[in-house]
């Protein structure tokens, strides 16, 4: 016993020395020992841990690389959503953002901004419990990501244990950052792949993303990914007692042992931010990693909380990106599209041009203000780029090439689809058709309802939706559930077999979960992320429909604008009728109803042993246990080598750490229900 305690003390001493060496080498870039010395100490630790396996801990340097490849990645719900950032592409747009948020918080005397380089990699969410790394999750859709903890543990610049004395008393620490591949490493990997006759990675960002999703962590370790931390959340603590600004948070992250990009700057004016952006426009070419812009955040956490979020973005931050690829082309026509919210969007129809690897023939002109600003006309030669490398837009008009006798374009006074008067409300840049019966609005609503992120009705394309509306077969999304094979067969290019497949797809959409239905309703400002946040708080449509606006606004990530939109939507009689019809059709308007879709007669989990830890989103532990047992599975209270799956909820405890050491597959509630439903 005395000898084992002596060996345990030596093991802890070796771990401490190796952690210090790793931090100095991978984070500080200032080695404190020779490689040969490090290797000798590492081998000694390996030997001792193999002899005294009871002393192995998840944060040991020897546990960075898992022994077995993963068979798949488990979906994990983020404790705090990972919101994307609004993009700006010029100093003018940066100043526009600055003016917008200032209108919500007037009379501010002094404002500080933190400017950070926008690393071109993959976002990562890290969770530490009592100072130990317990989970690493990809961004995913911002609400749910993939658990890649095994791979994260191979990244040497990410600490397995927080290097901070107070961290042991912190129940949960959430760290967000960017995983990236240094340019030289990227070149080396591609050279090796070319030599082996394998496909080359397109760029370091794709290489980093592909590496993170490797099932074998040993391959991940070989590729030498790196990491920069930029966001910190500490659960159960008064943030002001730890860090009340972004600048202080970055300093604390560095003290904890995380690499923080050294090029961040505290700016005292928006013009200082602009200078930082312009400086790195050329200097970034000398960096050993890729960066595609600058992230600007308001420094004060109190101000960040006050401003909150829009549907998609935090109001207190913006990504100021460097210019994307641009190309000249000619405008052949300007058309106006009417969307599902009635918004009239002008589009430039152009001579096709290659842009960022794709052929572009149409580009958004946004609204009448943008048309006036550009002074764009049919026949003009324009410069087009892809905003955010996704949406083509016109940057500027080359007026020196303008043909004679061109006429300024003006937005229509009547809806181009239904002929009704259009309106432009005070304070809005968008012109809208307000005719609720407008076929274009109805078509847009149905196209949104059947889209992949909503009800995902396969086979219900744009042309079919237009036929259904034009022939009067559908005047509401609820009418889709009354369609018959006979009605569908009467449509163009629709045979009986295709009609049957489509009605089956419509029927199958009734199984889609409540958050998808909510998103599919098309409530203004409610995207996929917000829909999940809302249904997590309000698991039934009745609860959401009767919720107070102030209560909705209290959800983290849901601002006043979204809350007002949701509250008002449920006050409209026509929408109440729609909800009733959808309930009658059998759609899932309550999260708990997912349970009823699971068959208890099929023994899908026979021979499998489960352990449950943490608080599940909608199921109680007893309910989850009953579902598993009904499907032939076994539920035990402790994790062992015989455990097949660990069902993980929020605030998971020591069972999660033990499961990770043993390599037990982790499941979320959603994945379990999917296993039972498939």
XYZ file of C-alpha atoms in Angstrom:
678
model
C 0.000 0.000 0.000
C 2.876 2.344 0.937
C 4.656 1.500 -2.312
C 1.532 2.173 -4.421
C 1.074 5.539 -2.737
C 4.690 6.361 -3.516
C 4.120 5.429 -7.157
C 0.938 7.515 -7.215
C 2.909 10.531 -6.001
C 5.477 9.969 -8.764
C 2.692 9.675 -11.361
C 1.215 13.000 -10.265
C 4.662 14.594 -10.334
C 5.303 13.347 -13.879
C 1.926 14.607 -15.063
C 2.627 18.028 -13.613
C 6.011 18.223 -15.357
C 4.592 17.059 -18.690
C 1.648 19.477 -18.508
C 4.061 22.343 -17.902
C 6.179 21.228 -20.843
C 3.144 20.908 -23.144
C 1.872 24.361 -22.199
C 5.280 25.958 -22.736
C 5.795 24.240 -26.082
C 2.323 24.356 -27.684
C 0.823 27.514 -26.171
C 3.738 29.793 -25.221
C 6.021 28.562 -28.017
C 8.849 28.627 -25.447
C 10.102 25.055 -24.736
C 11.402 24.390 -21.221
C 12.939 20.943 -21.780
C 14.643 18.948 -24.512
C 12.564 16.519 -26.568
C 14.644 13.599 -25.310
C 13.926 14.536 -21.689
C 10.221 14.884 -22.433
C 10.156 11.471 -24.137
C 11.919 9.853 -21.181
C 9.453 11.305 -18.668
C 6.509 10.366 -20.889
C 7.675 6.734 -21.155
C 8.151 6.562 -17.399
C 4.576 7.780 -16.896
C 3.252 5.253 -19.420
C 5.033 2.439 -17.607
C 3.727 3.435 -14.197
C 0.139 3.864 -15.448
C 0.179 0.453 -17.128
C 1.280 -1.121 -13.828
C -1.052 0.971 -11.647
C -4.094 1.404 -13.943
C -6.266 2.453 -11.009
C -4.407 5.777 -10.993
C -5.159 6.641 -14.646
C -7.193 9.847 -15.016
C -8.776 11.423 -18.124
C -6.480 14.468 -17.936
C -3.250 12.476 -18.007
C -0.956 13.411 -20.941
C -0.966 9.739 -21.943
C -4.730 9.846 -22.555
C -4.659 12.396 -25.377
C -4.957 9.809 -28.155
C -7.683 7.164 -27.892
C -6.833 3.563 -28.646
C -9.973 2.728 -30.636
C -11.513 4.574 -33.579
C -15.088 5.823 -33.059
C -17.876 4.108 -35.003
C -19.885 7.336 -35.293
C -20.322 10.759 -33.713
C -23.112 11.419 -31.241
C -25.271 14.539 -31.519
C -25.016 16.804 -28.468
C -27.144 19.828 -27.576
C -25.002 22.850 -26.713
C -25.509 24.203 -23.200
C -25.213 27.692 -24.716
C -26.113 28.161 -28.407
C -23.295 29.029 -30.817
C -24.642 31.983 -32.749
C -23.155 32.978 -36.079
C -22.080 36.588 -36.599
C -23.516 39.225 -38.877
C -21.101 40.005 -41.716
C -19.855 43.404 -42.873
C -17.718 43.888 -45.969
C -16.607 47.505 -45.688
C -15.850 50.242 -43.166
C -19.182 51.853 -44.120
C -21.052 48.681 -43.153
C -19.074 48.517 -39.902
C -20.130 52.080 -39.114
C -23.725 51.196 -40.005
C -23.631 48.381 -37.437
C -22.191 50.791 -34.874
C -25.000 53.271 -35.493
C -27.695 50.569 -35.264
C -26.748 49.247 -31.859
C -26.183 52.770 -30.508
C -29.814 53.682 -31.284
C -30.898 51.060 -28.745
C -28.596 52.353 -26.008
C -28.514 56.170 -26.251
C -26.358 58.512 -24.188
C -23.328 56.244 -23.863
C -20.274 58.312 -22.951
C -17.509 55.760 -23.466
C -17.457 52.576 -25.502
C -14.673 50.051 -25.949
C -14.371 47.451 -28.687
C -12.246 44.327 -28.810
C -10.932 43.524 -32.276
C -9.746 39.972 -32.950
C -8.532 38.279 -36.115
C -11.207 36.013 -37.608
C -9.452 32.649 -37.888
C -10.485 30.622 -40.933
C -11.110 27.267 -39.263
C -13.852 25.320 -37.475
C -15.718 26.504 -34.367
C -15.451 24.280 -31.317
C -17.250 24.227 -27.949
C -15.333 22.826 -24.972
C -16.854 21.875 -21.619
C -14.811 21.561 -18.418
C -16.225 20.248 -15.148
C -14.301 20.924 -11.954
C -11.352 21.868 -14.115
C -11.302 18.728 -16.300
C -12.136 18.538 -20.008
C -15.262 16.380 -20.384
C -16.570 17.266 -23.843
C -15.646 18.810 -27.185
C -18.471 19.489 -29.646
C -18.564 20.910 -33.184
C -20.696 23.957 -33.906
C -23.273 22.001 -35.957
C -26.360 24.163 -36.451
C -25.559 26.259 -33.395
C -27.950 24.329 -31.133
C -26.832 20.733 -31.714
C -23.317 19.641 -32.694
C -21.322 16.427 -32.851
C -19.388 15.044 -29.908
C -15.768 14.756 -31.062
C -14.185 14.642 -27.596
C -11.747 11.872 -28.546
C -10.393 13.990 -31.379
C -10.266 17.169 -29.311
C -8.081 15.426 -26.749
C -5.391 14.991 -29.415
C -5.013 18.765 -29.946
C -2.002 19.597 -27.793
C -2.810 23.286 -27.401
C -6.134 22.436 -25.702
C -5.570 21.721 -21.989
C -7.056 18.539 -20.546
C -7.014 20.238 -17.137
C -7.440 23.986 -16.623
C -4.203 25.567 -15.454
C -5.893 27.749 -12.864
C -6.208 27.175 -9.123
C -9.832 28.365 -8.835
C -10.974 26.176 -11.750
C -11.333 23.079 -9.562
C -14.193 24.769 -7.703
C -15.990 25.799 -10.888
C -18.728 23.296 -11.629
C -18.822 23.952 -15.374
C -16.748 26.084 -17.724
C -17.685 26.586 -21.385
C -14.926 27.698 -23.744
C -15.476 28.537 -27.403
C -12.742 28.835 -29.973
C -11.510 28.011 -33.438
C -9.628 24.906 -34.516
C -7.329 25.550 -37.460
C -4.533 23.991 -39.476
C -1.311 26.016 -39.790
C -0.438 26.758 -43.415
C 2.867 24.849 -43.371
C 1.183 21.779 -41.878
C -1.536 22.045 -44.527
C 1.065 22.111 -47.302
C 2.850 19.120 -45.810
C -0.385 17.113 -45.544
C -1.296 17.848 -49.154
C 2.202 16.901 -50.307
C 1.868 13.564 -48.510
C -1.612 12.996 -49.956
C -0.399 13.787 -53.458
C 2.475 11.339 -53.066
C -0.010 8.673 -51.916
C -2.336 9.395 -54.853
C -5.103 10.748 -52.582
C -7.374 13.742 -53.237
C -5.934 17.041 -52.033
C -7.659 19.310 -49.523
C -8.959 22.522 -51.120
C -7.775 24.804 -48.305
C -6.699 24.719 -44.620
C -10.264 25.330 -43.413
C -11.627 22.271 -45.224
C -8.664 20.231 -44.048
C -9.293 21.243 -40.425
C -13.016 20.455 -40.655
C -12.351 17.095 -42.299
C -9.722 16.209 -39.722
C -12.039 16.963 -36.795
C -14.559 14.453 -38.183
C -12.050 11.633 -38.558
C -13.285 8.550 -36.727
C -9.750 7.517 -35.790
C -8.218 9.977 -33.275
C -4.737 8.731 -34.129
C -5.092 10.280 -37.595
C -6.252 13.517 -35.977
C -3.178 13.545 -33.745
C -0.878 13.140 -36.749
C -2.291 16.233 -38.474
C -1.280 18.623 -35.684
C -4.362 20.829 -35.440
C -4.088 24.014 -33.411
C -6.587 26.120 -31.445
C -7.325 29.698 -30.373
C -9.853 30.368 -27.573
C -12.044 33.486 -27.713
C -15.156 33.065 -25.520
C -15.662 32.058 -21.881
C -18.756 31.163 -19.790
C -18.590 29.975 -16.193
C -21.797 28.382 -14.871
C -23.177 29.299 -11.476
C -20.872 32.272 -11.033
C -21.407 36.009 -11.094
C -19.550 36.884 -14.299
C -18.621 40.301 -12.935
C -16.671 38.651 -10.105
C -14.465 36.870 -12.652
C -14.460 38.953 -15.825
C -16.844 41.717 -16.810
C -15.358 42.473 -20.217
C -14.243 40.525 -23.287
C -10.700 41.798 -22.761
C -10.616 40.414 -19.212
C -12.095 37.121 -20.466
C -9.271 36.752 -23.004
C -6.720 37.394 -20.266
C -8.382 34.797 -18.042
C -8.450 32.242 -20.868
C -4.696 32.686 -21.259
C -4.187 32.187 -17.502
C -6.237 28.989 -17.698
C -3.792 27.579 -20.205
C -5.523 28.316 -23.510
C -3.760 29.802 -26.512
C -5.328 33.193 -27.257
C -4.512 34.917 -30.531
C -1.872 37.511 -29.604
C -3.041 40.015 -32.219
C -6.254 41.121 -30.491
C -6.568 44.803 -29.652
C -8.608 46.977 -27.303
C -10.029 49.855 -29.376
C -11.589 53.026 -27.991
C -13.409 54.147 -31.132
C -14.874 52.691 -34.313
C -12.179 54.532 -36.299
C -9.537 52.661 -34.283
C -11.285 49.408 -35.215
C -11.134 50.477 -38.876
C -7.384 51.112 -38.574
C -6.895 47.635 -37.091
C -8.872 46.113 -39.976
C -6.895 47.998 -42.615
C -3.572 47.111 -40.974
C -4.288 43.378 -41.115
C -5.602 43.513 -44.690
C -1.982 43.165 -45.836
C -0.235 41.932 -42.695
C -2.419 38.813 -42.536
C -0.517 37.478 -45.551
C 2.519 37.076 -43.258
C 0.670 35.017 -40.643
C 1.287 31.240 -40.332
C -2.478 30.571 -40.464
C -5.423 31.708 -42.593
C -7.670 34.594 -41.560
C -10.521 36.062 -43.593
C -11.502 39.098 -41.551
C -11.803 40.732 -38.147
C -14.309 40.007 -35.376
C -15.427 43.130 -33.510
C -17.130 42.829 -30.105
C -18.359 45.398 -27.644
C -16.050 44.963 -24.685
C -18.586 45.343 -21.854
C -20.491 42.179 -20.946
C -23.168 44.349 -19.337
C -23.693 46.153 -22.632
C -23.716 42.849 -24.529
C -26.477 41.543 -22.266
C -28.451 44.767 -22.697
C -28.353 44.556 -26.508
C -29.151 40.831 -26.774
C -29.732 39.032 -30.056
C -31.589 39.276 -33.352
C -33.083 36.207 -35.021
C -29.640 34.989 -36.071
C -26.915 37.172 -34.587
C -25.767 38.864 -31.401
C -26.267 42.613 -31.781
C -23.027 43.319 -29.930
C -20.621 41.685 -32.387
C -19.919 41.674 -36.105
C -17.495 39.983 -38.499
C -15.803 42.520 -40.756
C -14.615 40.382 -43.655
C -12.022 41.143 -46.268
C -13.263 41.550 -49.852
C -14.470 38.401 -51.557
C -13.770 37.500 -55.178
C -15.381 39.978 -57.565
C -16.223 39.848 -61.280
C -17.750 42.228 -63.897
C -20.904 41.383 -65.881
C -23.858 43.095 -67.584
C -27.400 43.600 -66.250
C -29.903 42.281 -68.795
C -33.053 42.798 -66.722
C -34.278 43.782 -63.251
C -37.129 41.684 -61.865
C -38.976 41.746 -58.543
C -39.567 38.638 -56.453
C -42.312 38.388 -53.796
C -41.365 36.238 -50.803
C -43.402 34.435 -48.165
C -43.442 37.487 -45.866
C -44.689 39.660 -48.740
C -41.296 41.360 -49.105
C -40.569 42.626 -52.615
C -36.948 41.878 -53.482
C -35.464 43.334 -56.681
C -33.111 40.998 -58.564
C -30.526 41.803 -61.213
C -30.697 39.249 -64.023
C -27.231 39.243 -65.548
C -25.098 37.702 -68.231
C -23.727 34.498 -66.564
C -20.292 34.928 -64.961
C -17.961 32.631 -62.997
C -17.641 33.697 -59.365
C -15.944 31.800 -56.514
C -16.214 28.538 -58.415
C -19.876 28.802 -59.483
C -21.850 30.325 -62.363
C -23.848 33.380 -61.285
C -26.687 34.869 -63.371
C -28.850 36.568 -60.715
C -27.945 38.821 -57.806
C -30.023 40.419 -55.082
C -30.470 44.194 -55.053
C -32.016 44.008 -51.562
C -34.514 46.921 -51.616
C -35.365 50.293 -53.136
C -32.800 52.108 -50.963
C -30.032 49.933 -52.342
C -31.219 50.490 -55.930
C -31.206 54.249 -55.351
C -27.757 54.078 -53.803
C -26.341 52.059 -56.711
C -28.322 53.923 -59.398
C -28.420 50.588 -61.225
C -30.131 50.341 -64.621
C -30.819 47.698 -67.248
C -27.806 47.586 -69.555
C -25.306 48.619 -66.875
C -21.971 46.864 -66.415
C -21.652 45.950 -62.741
C -19.188 44.345 -60.331
C -20.638 41.288 -58.595
C -19.327 39.411 -55.565
C -20.540 36.703 -53.229
C -21.478 38.114 -49.850
C -20.168 35.711 -47.249
C -19.106 33.526 -50.211
C -22.758 32.475 -50.574
C -25.211 35.094 -51.867
C -24.337 36.973 -55.085
C -24.777 40.726 -54.808
C -23.984 43.792 -56.898
C -21.158 45.818 -55.355
C -21.011 48.813 -57.687
C -21.984 50.090 -61.131
C -19.335 51.060 -63.718
C -21.172 54.165 -64.874
C -18.467 55.089 -67.369
C -19.620 52.033 -69.396
C -23.348 52.894 -69.200
C -25.172 52.834 -72.576
C -27.096 55.912 -73.690
C -30.811 56.369 -72.984
C -30.950 54.050 -69.958
C -33.727 54.757 -67.447
C -33.567 54.651 -63.620
C -35.360 51.641 -62.133
C -38.196 52.252 -59.669
C -39.918 49.747 -57.430
C -43.510 48.860 -58.426
C -46.405 50.491 -56.598
C -48.494 47.300 -56.925
C -47.613 43.706 -56.177
C -46.358 42.106 -59.414
C -48.216 38.899 -58.523
C -51.637 39.848 -57.096
C -51.854 43.487 -58.256
C -52.649 44.884 -54.789
C -51.054 48.075 -53.473
C -47.714 47.568 -51.715
C -46.620 49.439 -48.585
C -43.385 50.474 -46.977
C -43.743 50.939 -43.251
C -41.963 53.726 -41.421
C -38.513 52.673 -40.257
C -38.278 49.730 -42.677
C -36.288 49.489 -45.892
C -38.481 46.716 -47.286
C -41.543 47.201 -49.490
C -44.243 44.579 -48.843
C -47.416 43.162 -50.286
C -49.856 42.963 -47.375
C -52.513 40.908 -49.168
C -52.724 37.706 -47.089
C -54.312 35.951 -50.098
C -51.457 36.821 -52.461
C -50.495 33.622 -54.332
C -46.787 34.516 -54.082
C -46.975 34.757 -50.278
C -48.882 31.472 -50.094
C -46.385 29.740 -52.394
C -43.521 31.042 -50.285
C -45.172 29.834 -47.074
C -45.672 26.349 -48.492
C -42.137 26.177 -49.944
C -40.843 27.127 -46.494
C -43.091 24.535 -44.799
C -41.863 21.658 -47.000
C -38.170 22.708 -46.894
C -35.470 20.459 -45.470
C -35.065 22.304 -42.147
C -38.843 22.472 -41.590
C -41.173 19.531 -42.372
C -38.794 18.095 -45.019
C -41.471 16.839 -47.436
C -39.406 15.205 -50.166
C -40.744 15.522 -53.708
C -42.647 18.745 -53.011
C -40.601 21.062 -55.203
C -41.187 24.649 -56.288
C -42.959 23.759 -59.544
C -45.351 21.386 -57.792
C -46.126 23.941 -55.084
C -46.968 26.512 -57.782
C -49.325 24.053 -59.485
C -51.127 23.280 -56.213
C -51.683 26.963 -55.490
C -52.538 27.981 -59.067
C -55.178 25.222 -59.349
C -56.731 26.140 -56.007
C -55.935 22.789 -54.373
C -54.032 24.419 -51.520
C -54.738 27.715 -49.765
C -52.945 26.877 -46.495
C -50.177 24.521 -45.369
C -52.880 22.557 -43.552
C -54.481 21.743 -46.931
C -51.435 19.625 -47.807
C -52.686 16.996 -45.366
C -56.036 16.726 -47.189
C -54.528 16.050 -50.636
C -55.471 12.760 -52.275
C -53.682 10.607 -54.835
C -56.476 11.381 -57.311
C -55.994 15.144 -56.954
C -52.246 14.852 -57.409
C -52.570 12.602 -60.467
C -54.398 15.438 -62.248
C -51.261 17.605 -62.077
C -48.662 17.863 -64.836
C -46.010 15.121 -64.911
C -47.538 13.358 -61.927
C -48.338 9.654 -62.263
C -50.090 7.459 -59.736
C -46.839 6.058 -58.360
C -45.345 9.529 -57.878
C -48.599 10.786 -56.345
C -48.607 7.919 -53.850
C -44.983 8.599 -52.870
C -45.827 12.247 -52.319
C -48.857 11.556 -50.117
C -46.695 9.132 -48.135
C -44.069 11.866 -47.704
C -46.743 14.311 -46.531
C -48.026 11.729 -44.034
C -44.479 11.027 -42.833
C -43.969 14.738 -42.101
C -46.498 14.394 -39.273
C -43.712 12.703 -37.313
C -41.408 15.717 -37.469
C -40.710 17.143 -33.981
C -42.373 20.214 -32.521
C -39.441 22.576 -33.119
C -39.505 21.824 -36.869
C -43.241 22.527 -36.989
C -42.688 25.836 -35.201
C -39.964 26.808 -37.662
C -42.186 25.711 -40.546
C -44.952 28.088 -39.457
C -42.777 30.892 -40.795
C -43.210 33.265 -37.863
C -41.221 36.355 -38.661
C -37.712 36.404 -37.127
C -37.957 32.752 -35.934
C -35.178 30.669 -37.462
C -34.188 27.068 -36.778
C -32.034 27.956 -33.767
C -34.695 30.143 -32.148
C -37.365 27.513 -32.814
C -35.355 24.985 -30.818
C -34.791 27.445 -27.985
C -38.517 28.252 -27.847
C -39.695 24.637 -27.860
C -37.148 23.713 -25.236
C -38.727 26.325 -22.949
C -42.313 25.667 -24.108
C -42.674 21.944 -24.953
C -46.307 22.328 -26.130
C -47.978 24.736 -28.537
C -50.531 25.637 -25.845
C -47.751 26.762 -23.497
C -46.133 28.902 -26.180
C -49.447 30.331 -27.394
C -50.379 31.514 -23.893
C -46.906 32.678 -22.819
C -46.381 36.317 -21.895
C -44.196 38.364 -24.196
C -41.903 39.265 -21.292
C -41.413 35.567 -20.440
C -40.521 34.698 -24.035
C -38.047 37.562 -24.118
C -36.390 36.139 -21.002
C -35.062 33.099 -22.898
C -31.318 33.375 -23.536
C -30.850 34.261 -27.213
C -34.443 35.469 -27.733
C -34.628 39.241 -27.954
C -37.540 41.666 -27.765
C -38.103 41.670 -31.533
C -38.477 37.882 -31.724
C -40.609 37.713 -28.573
C -42.988 40.353 -29.900
C -43.279 38.581 -33.256
C -44.103 35.214 -31.626
C -46.552 36.748 -29.164
C -48.416 38.665 -31.873
C -48.513 35.683 -34.255
C -50.495 33.619 -31.762
C -52.962 36.493 -31.214
C -54.151 36.351 -34.864
C -57.396 34.403 -35.349
C -56.359 32.892 -38.692
C -53.202 31.495 -37.098
C -55.199 29.997 -34.228
C -57.403 28.248 -36.790
C -54.283 26.968 -38.570
C -52.930 25.478 -35.331
C -56.269 23.720 -34.732
C -56.220 22.232 -38.229
C -52.636 21.020 -37.819
C -53.550 19.400 -34.512
C -56.484 17.654 -36.164
C -54.172 16.469 -38.959
C -51.957 14.800 -36.346
C -48.796 16.913 -36.438
C -46.416 17.027 -33.478
C -47.235 20.221 -31.599
C -45.757 19.008 -28.320
C -42.278 17.682 -27.615
C -43.704 14.975 -25.352
C -45.655 13.501 -28.263
C -42.399 12.215 -29.725
C -42.641 9.484 -27.109
C -45.791 8.075 -28.662
C -44.039 7.464 -31.984
C -41.740 4.859 -30.418
C -42.880 1.301 -30.903
C -42.643 -0.754 -27.731
C -43.365 -4.041 -29.432
C -40.068 -4.261 -31.331
C -37.068 -5.271 -29.218
C -34.627 -2.922 -30.952
C -32.321 -2.605 -27.941
C -32.199 -6.268 -26.949
C -28.893 -7.201 -25.333
C -27.798 -3.553 -24.874
C -26.955 -2.039 -21.485
C -27.591 1.631 -20.777
C -26.658 4.076 -18.021
C -28.452 7.440 -17.678
C -26.775 10.608 -16.378
C -27.835 14.245 -16.201
C -31.178 15.940 -16.882
C -32.788 15.061 -20.221
C -34.595 17.740 -22.299
C -38.128 16.245 -22.285
C -37.996 12.802 -20.668
C -37.708 12.042 -16.982
C -35.190 9.332 -16.069
C -38.003 6.919 -15.319
C -39.614 7.597 -18.702
C -36.301 7.071 -20.504
C -35.678 3.884 -18.538
C -39.138 2.572 -19.436
C -38.612 3.265 -23.146
C -35.272 1.416 -23.119
C -36.678 -1.534 -21.234
C -39.754 -1.718 -23.488
C -37.371 -2.042 -26.441
C -35.465 -4.886 -24.797
C -32.592 -2.870 -23.306
C -31.225 -2.992 -19.782
C -30.628 0.053 -17.546
C -28.040 -0.039 -14.756
C -26.856 2.575 -12.273
C -23.095 2.378 -12.752
C -20.762 2.569 -15.746
C -18.592 -0.462 -16.444
C -16.917 -2.219 -19.369
C -20.236 -4.011 -19.952
C -22.066 -0.722 -20.585
C -22.944 -0.200 -24.258
C -24.392 3.322 -24.121
C -24.401 6.311 -21.777
C -27.564 8.446 -22.180
C -26.332 11.982 -21.431
C -28.371 15.006 -20.358
C -27.440 18.406 -18.967
C -25.284 18.608 -15.842
C -23.906 15.104 -16.317
C -21.738 13.924 -13.432
C -18.832 11.551 -12.828
C -20.466 8.801 -14.915
C -19.623 10.804 -18.032
C -15.925 11.021 -17.121
C -15.741 7.295 -16.439
C -17.565 6.508 -19.693
C -15.030 8.588 -21.632
C -12.134 6.741 -20.002
C -13.725 3.407 -20.980
C -14.689 4.602 -24.461
C -18.435 4.104 -23.910
C -20.670 5.468 -26.702
C -22.643 8.554 -25.614
C -26.204 9.283 -26.723
C -28.472 12.296 -26.449
C -32.207 11.950 -25.881
C -32.828 12.848 -29.529
C -30.496 10.097 -30.761
C -32.114 7.532 -28.449
C -35.579 8.408 -29.723
C -34.320 8.191 -33.289
C -32.866 4.720 -32.597
C -36.228 3.603 -31.266
C -38.201 5.189 -34.104
C -36.075 3.928 -37.029
